[in-house]
Tab-separated table of C-alpha atoms in Angstrom:
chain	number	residue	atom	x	y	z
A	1	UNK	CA	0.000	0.000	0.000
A	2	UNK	CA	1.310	3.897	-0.455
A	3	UNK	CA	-0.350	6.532	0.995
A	4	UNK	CA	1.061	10.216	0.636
A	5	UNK	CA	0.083	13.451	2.729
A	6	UNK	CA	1.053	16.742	1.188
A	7	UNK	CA	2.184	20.069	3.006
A	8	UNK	CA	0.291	21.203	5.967
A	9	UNK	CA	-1.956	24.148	4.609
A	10	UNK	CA	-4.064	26.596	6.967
A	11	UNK	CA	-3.552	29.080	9.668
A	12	UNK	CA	-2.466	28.700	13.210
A	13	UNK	CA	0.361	26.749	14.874
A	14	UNK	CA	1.312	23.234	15.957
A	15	UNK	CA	-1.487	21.635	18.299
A	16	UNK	CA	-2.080	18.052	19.276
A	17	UNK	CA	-0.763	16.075	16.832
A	18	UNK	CA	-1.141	18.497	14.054
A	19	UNK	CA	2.113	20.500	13.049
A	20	UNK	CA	2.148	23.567	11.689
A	21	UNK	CA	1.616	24.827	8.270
A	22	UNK	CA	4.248	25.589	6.209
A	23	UNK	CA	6.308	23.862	3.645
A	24	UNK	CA	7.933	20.439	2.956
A	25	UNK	CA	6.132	19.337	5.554
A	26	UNK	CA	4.203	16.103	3.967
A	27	UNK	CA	5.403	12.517	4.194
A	28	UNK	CA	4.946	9.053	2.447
A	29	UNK	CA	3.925	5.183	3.861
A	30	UNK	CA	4.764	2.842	1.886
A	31	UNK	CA	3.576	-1.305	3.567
A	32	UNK	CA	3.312	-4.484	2.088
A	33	UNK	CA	1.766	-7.425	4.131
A	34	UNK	CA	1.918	-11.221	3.395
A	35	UNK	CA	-0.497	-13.354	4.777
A	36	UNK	CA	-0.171	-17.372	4.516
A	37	UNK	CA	-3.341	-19.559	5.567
A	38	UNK	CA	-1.575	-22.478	7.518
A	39	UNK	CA	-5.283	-24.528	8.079
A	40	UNK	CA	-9.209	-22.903	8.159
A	41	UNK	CA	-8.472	-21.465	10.912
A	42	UNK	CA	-4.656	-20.398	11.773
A	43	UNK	CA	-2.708	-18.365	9.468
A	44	UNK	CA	0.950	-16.250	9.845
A	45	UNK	CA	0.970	-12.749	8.535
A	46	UNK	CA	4.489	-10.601	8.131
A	47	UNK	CA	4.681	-7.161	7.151
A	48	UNK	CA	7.025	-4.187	6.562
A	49	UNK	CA	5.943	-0.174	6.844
A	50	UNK	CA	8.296	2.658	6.307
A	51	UNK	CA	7.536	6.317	6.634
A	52	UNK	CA	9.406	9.305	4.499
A	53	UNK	CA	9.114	12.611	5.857
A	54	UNK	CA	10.102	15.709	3.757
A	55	UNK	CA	12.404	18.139	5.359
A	56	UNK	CA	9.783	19.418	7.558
A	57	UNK	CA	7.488	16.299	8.211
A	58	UNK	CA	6.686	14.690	11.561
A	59	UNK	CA	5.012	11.594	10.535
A	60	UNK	CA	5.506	8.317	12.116
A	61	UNK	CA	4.375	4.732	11.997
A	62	UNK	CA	0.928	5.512	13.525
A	63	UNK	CA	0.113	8.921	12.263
A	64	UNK	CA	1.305	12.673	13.008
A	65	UNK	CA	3.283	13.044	16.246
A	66	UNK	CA	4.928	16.343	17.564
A	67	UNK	CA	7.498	14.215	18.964
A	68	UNK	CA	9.515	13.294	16.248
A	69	UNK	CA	12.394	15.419	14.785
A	70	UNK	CA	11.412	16.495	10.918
A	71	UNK	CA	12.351	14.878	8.573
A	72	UNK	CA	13.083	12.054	10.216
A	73	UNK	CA	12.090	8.474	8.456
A	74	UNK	CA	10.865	5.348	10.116
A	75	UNK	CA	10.143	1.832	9.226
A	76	UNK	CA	9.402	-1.105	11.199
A	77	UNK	CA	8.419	-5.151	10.740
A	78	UNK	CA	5.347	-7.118	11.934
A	79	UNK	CA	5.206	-10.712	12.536
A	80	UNK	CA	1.921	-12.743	13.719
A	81	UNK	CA	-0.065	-15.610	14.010
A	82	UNK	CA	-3.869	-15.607	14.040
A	83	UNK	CA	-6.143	-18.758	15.767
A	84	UNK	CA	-9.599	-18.399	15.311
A	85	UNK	CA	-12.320	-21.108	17.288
């Protein structure tokens, strides 16, 4: 999957999780998930996500945060198993 946010438009300063307006502040996610059945009802899933901020961006694996530097990038891996009864 890629999902991209663009700059942060609008008025007003950094609040919450929102940053503030100005430029080179969007990012990009980029994830790719593989899932393998094992039986009906078990099945093992990996998966890999990376954010790319621009110069300016404060993205990270979970949405906006205020508390990463910008333009920072951040990537991470997933491993699990799912039982269903």
């Amino acid at each position: 999957a890629y999902s991209h946010a663009g700059d942060v438009t609008g008025t007003g300063g950094a609040t919450g999780s929102r940053v503030a307006p100005g430029a080179n502040t969007g990012g990009s996610l980029y994830s790719i998930r593989y899932v393998y059945q094992l039986s009906k009802a078990t099945s093992l899933a990996a998966g890999y996500a990376s954010v790319k901020n621009s110069a300016n961006g404060r993205y990270a694996l979970g949405g906006a945060s205020l508390n990463v530097t910008p333009g920072t990038s951040a990537s991470g891996y997933g491993l699990s198993v799912k039982s269903t009864f």
